[in-house]
CSV table of C-alpha atoms in Angstrom, one decimal:
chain,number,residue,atom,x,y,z
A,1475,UNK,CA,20.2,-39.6,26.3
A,1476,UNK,CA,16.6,-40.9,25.0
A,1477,UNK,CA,16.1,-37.2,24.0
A,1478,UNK,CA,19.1,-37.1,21.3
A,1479,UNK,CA,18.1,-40.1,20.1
A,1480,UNK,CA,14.8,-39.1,19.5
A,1481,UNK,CA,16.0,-35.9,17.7
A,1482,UNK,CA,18.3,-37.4,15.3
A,1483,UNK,CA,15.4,-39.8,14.2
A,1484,UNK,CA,13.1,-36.8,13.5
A,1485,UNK,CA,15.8,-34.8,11.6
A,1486,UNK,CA,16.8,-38.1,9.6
A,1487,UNK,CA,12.8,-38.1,8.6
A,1488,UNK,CA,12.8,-34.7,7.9
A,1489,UNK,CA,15.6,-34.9,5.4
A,1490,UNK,CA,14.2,-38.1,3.8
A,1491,UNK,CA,10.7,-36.5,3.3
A,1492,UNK,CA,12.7,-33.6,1.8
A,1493,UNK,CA,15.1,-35.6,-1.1
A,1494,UNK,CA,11.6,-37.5,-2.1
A,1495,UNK,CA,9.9,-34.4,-3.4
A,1496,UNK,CA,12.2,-34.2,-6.4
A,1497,UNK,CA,10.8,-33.9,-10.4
A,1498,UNK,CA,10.8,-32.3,-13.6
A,1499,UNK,CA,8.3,-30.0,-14.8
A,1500,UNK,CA,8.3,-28.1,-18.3
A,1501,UNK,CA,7.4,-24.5,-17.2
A,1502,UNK,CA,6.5,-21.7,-20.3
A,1503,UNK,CA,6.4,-18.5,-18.7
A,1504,UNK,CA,8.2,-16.8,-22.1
A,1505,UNK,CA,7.8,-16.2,-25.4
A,1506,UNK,CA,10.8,-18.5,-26.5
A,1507,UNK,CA,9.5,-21.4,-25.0
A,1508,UNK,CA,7.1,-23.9,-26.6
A,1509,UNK,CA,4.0,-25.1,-25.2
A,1510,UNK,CA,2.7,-28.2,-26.3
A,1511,UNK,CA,-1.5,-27.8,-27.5
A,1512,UNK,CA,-3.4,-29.4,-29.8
A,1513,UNK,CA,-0.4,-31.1,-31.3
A,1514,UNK,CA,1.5,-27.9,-32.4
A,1515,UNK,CA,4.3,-25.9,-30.6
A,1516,UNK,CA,3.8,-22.3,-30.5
A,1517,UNK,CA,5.6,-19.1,-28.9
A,1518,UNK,CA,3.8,-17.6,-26.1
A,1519,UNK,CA,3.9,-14.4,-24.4
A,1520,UNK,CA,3.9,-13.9,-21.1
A,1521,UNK,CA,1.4,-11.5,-19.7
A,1522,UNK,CA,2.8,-9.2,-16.6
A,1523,UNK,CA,1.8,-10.5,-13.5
A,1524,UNK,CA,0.2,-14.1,-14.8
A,1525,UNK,CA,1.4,-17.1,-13.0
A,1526,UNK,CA,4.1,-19.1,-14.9
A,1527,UNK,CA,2.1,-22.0,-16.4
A,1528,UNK,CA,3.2,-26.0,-15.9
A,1529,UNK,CA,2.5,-28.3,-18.5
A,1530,UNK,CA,3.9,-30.8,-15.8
A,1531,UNK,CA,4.4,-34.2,-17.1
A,1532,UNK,CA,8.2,-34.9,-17.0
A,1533,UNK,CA,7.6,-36.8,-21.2
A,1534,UNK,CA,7.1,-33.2,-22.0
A,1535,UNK,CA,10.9,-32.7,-21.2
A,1536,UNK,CA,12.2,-35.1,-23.7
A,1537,UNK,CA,12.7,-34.5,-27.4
A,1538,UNK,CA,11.8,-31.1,-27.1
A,1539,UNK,CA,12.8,-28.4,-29.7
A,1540,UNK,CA,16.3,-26.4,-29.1
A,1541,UNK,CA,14.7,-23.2,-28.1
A,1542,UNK,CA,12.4,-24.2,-25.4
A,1543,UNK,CA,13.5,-24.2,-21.4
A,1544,UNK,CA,13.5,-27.4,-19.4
A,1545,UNK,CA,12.6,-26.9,-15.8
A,1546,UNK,CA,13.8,-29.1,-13.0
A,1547,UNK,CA,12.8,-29.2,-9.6
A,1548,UNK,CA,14.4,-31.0,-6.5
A,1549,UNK,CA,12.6,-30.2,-3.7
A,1550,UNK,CA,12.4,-26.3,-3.6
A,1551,UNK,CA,15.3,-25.4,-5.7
A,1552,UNK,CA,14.0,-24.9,-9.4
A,1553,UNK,CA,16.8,-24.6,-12.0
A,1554,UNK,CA,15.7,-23.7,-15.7
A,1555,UNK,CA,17.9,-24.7,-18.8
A,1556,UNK,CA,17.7,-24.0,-22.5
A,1557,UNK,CA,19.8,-25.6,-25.5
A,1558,UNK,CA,19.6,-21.8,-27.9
A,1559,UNK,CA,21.2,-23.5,-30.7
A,1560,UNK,CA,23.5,-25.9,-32.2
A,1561,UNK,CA,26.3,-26.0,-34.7
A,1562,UNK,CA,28.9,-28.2,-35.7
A,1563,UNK,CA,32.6,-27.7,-37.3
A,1564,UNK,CA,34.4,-30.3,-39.2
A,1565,UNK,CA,37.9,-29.7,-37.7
A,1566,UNK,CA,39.5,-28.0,-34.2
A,1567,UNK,CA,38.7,-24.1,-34.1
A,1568,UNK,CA,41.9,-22.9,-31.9
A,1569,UNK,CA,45.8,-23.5,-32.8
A,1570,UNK,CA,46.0,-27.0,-31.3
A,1571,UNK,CA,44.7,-28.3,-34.2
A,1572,UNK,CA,43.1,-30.9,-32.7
A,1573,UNK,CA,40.4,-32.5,-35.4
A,1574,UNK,CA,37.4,-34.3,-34.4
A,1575,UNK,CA,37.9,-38.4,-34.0
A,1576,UNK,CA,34.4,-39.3,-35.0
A,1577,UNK,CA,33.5,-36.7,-37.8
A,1578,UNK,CA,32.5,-33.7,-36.2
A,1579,UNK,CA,32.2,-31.5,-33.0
A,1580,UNK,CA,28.8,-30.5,-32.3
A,1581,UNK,CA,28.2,-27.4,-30.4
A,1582,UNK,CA,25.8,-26.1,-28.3
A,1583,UNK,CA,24.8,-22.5,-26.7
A,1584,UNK,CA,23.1,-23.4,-23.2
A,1585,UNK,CA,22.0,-21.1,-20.7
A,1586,UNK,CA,20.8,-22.1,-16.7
A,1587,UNK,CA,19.1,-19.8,-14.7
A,1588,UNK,CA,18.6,-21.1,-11.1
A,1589,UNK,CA,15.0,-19.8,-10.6
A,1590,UNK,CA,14.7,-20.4,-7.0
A,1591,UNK,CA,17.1,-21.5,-4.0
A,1592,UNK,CA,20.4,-23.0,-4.7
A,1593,UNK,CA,22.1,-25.2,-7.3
A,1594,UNK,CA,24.9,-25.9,-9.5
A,1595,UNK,CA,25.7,-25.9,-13.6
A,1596,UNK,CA,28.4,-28.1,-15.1
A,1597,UNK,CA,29.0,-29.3,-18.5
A,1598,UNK,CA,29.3,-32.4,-17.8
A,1599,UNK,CA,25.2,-32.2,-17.0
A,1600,UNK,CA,25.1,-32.7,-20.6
A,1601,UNK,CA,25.4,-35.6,-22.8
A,1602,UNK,CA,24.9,-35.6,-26.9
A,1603,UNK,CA,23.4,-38.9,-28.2
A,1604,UNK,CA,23.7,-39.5,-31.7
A,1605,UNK,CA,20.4,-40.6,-33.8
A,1606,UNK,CA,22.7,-43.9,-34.2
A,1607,UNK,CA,23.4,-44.4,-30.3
A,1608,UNK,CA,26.9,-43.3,-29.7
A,1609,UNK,CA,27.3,-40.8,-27.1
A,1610,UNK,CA,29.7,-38.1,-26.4
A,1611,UNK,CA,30.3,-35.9,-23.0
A,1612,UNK,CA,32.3,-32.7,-23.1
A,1613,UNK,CA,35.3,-34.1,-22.0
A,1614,UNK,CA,35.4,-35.8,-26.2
A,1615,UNK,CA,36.1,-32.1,-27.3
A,1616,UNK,CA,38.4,-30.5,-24.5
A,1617,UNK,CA,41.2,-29.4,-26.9
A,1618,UNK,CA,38.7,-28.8,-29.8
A,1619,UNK,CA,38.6,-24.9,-29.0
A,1620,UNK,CA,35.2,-25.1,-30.6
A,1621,UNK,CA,33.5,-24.1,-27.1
A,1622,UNK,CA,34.6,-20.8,-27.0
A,1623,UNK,CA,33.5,-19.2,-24.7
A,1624,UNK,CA,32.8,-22.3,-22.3
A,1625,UNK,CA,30.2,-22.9,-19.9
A,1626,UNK,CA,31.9,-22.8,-16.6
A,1627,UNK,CA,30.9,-25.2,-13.5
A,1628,UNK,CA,29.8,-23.1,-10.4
A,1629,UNK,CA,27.4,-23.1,-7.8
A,1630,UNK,CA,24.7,-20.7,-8.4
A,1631,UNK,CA,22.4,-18.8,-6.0
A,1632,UNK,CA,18.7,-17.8,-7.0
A,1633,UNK,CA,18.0,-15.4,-9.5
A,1634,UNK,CA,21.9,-16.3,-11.1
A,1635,UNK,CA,22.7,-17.3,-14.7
A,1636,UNK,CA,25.5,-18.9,-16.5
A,1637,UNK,CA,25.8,-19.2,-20.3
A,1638,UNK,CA,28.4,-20.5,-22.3
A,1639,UNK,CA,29.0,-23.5,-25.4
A,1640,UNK,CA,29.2,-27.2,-25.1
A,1641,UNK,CA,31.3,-29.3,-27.7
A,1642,UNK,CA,31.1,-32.8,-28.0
A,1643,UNK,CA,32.7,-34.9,-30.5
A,1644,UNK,CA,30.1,-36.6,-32.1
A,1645,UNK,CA,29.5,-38.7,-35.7
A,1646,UNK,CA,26.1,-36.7,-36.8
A,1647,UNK,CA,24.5,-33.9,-35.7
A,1648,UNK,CA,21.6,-35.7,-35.7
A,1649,UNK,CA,20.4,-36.7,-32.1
A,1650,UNK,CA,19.2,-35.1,-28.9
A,1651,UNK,CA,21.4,-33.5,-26.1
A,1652,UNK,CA,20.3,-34.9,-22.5
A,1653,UNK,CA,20.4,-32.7,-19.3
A,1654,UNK,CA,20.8,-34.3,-15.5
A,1655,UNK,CA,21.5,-31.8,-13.2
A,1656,UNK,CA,24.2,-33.6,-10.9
A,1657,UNK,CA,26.2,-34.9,-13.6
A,1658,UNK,CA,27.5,-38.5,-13.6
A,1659,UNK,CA,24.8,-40.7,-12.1
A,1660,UNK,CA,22.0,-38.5,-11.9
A,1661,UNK,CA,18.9,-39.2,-13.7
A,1662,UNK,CA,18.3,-37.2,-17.4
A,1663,UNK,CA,15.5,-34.7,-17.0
A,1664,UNK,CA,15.1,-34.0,-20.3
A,1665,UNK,CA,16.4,-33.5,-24.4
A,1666,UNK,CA,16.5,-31.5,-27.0
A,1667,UNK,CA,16.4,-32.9,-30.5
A,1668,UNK,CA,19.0,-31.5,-33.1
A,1669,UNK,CA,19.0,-31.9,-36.4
């Protein structure tokens, strides 16, 4: 009996030491990522077989340009996203009609790539924050039709990608969209400023 207990304390270890290696790392292995040097982003071109490069501090991740890739790592599972652009659209885009209640829907084209082991993409990972404060989830632009076509929530495997729009019903364009892998609860990893 002593033996099972002394398992299930090892295992219960084991998976503590394994959720505390979690963090965020901005990683620019492409050319349509930014890298952050003397002050000035810049494209850079990957060179075959180089290493990906980390510019590792997670302060990088946060009002970033739309463009470049935020990379997030918990434990060994690495999932890469990237805001490609942003628009907005003053009234509903499908048949429903259904107008924006605080001015306009802002849009956004997002792809996640899970680089290594397993993990999951929603759009409710995202958040838009207006330059004024006021935030907005997907869920403020369900009817809008303006997301067409949608990022879908699934699990992904390595190597997988999803792509797809975001629209939020927002007062400004002006602001920064927020990522945190896990949606509601889980900590923001990073933003991309829009303007």
């Amino acid at each position: 009996m002593l033996w099972l207990a002394g398992a299930a304390a090892v295992v219960t270890v084991g998976l503590i030491a394994l959720t505390e290696d979690t963090g965020t790392t901005n990683i620019t292995p492409t050319a349509t990522q930014a890298a952050q040097d003397d002050g000035a982003a810049r494209p850079l071109q990957a060179q075959p077989g180089q290493e990906e490069k980390t510019t590792a501090t997670p302060a990088e991740t946060f009002g970033i340009p739309v463009g470049t890739a935020i990379v997030h790592q918990d434990g060994g599972d690495v999932t890469t996203a990237v805001v490609r652009s942003v628009k907005t659209h003053r009234q509903g885009c499908n048949s429903l009609d259904v107008d924006p209640k605080q001015g306009m829907y802002v849009v956004v084209d997002v792809l996640v790539t899970q680089t290594k082991g397993k993990g999951s993409v929603n759009p409710l990972d995202f958040t838009f924050v207006a330059d004024d404060g006021t935030s907005a989830n997907s869920l403020s632009s369900v009817f809008s039709g303006c997301d067409d076509p949608s990022l879908d929530a699934t699990d992904l495997r390595a190597g997988q990608k999803r792509a797809g729009k975001i629209a939020f019903d927002a007062g400004m364009k002006a602001g920064a969209v927020e990522w945190a892998p896990g949606g509601f609860g889980a900590d923001t990893v990073g933003s991309w400023t829009t303007k």
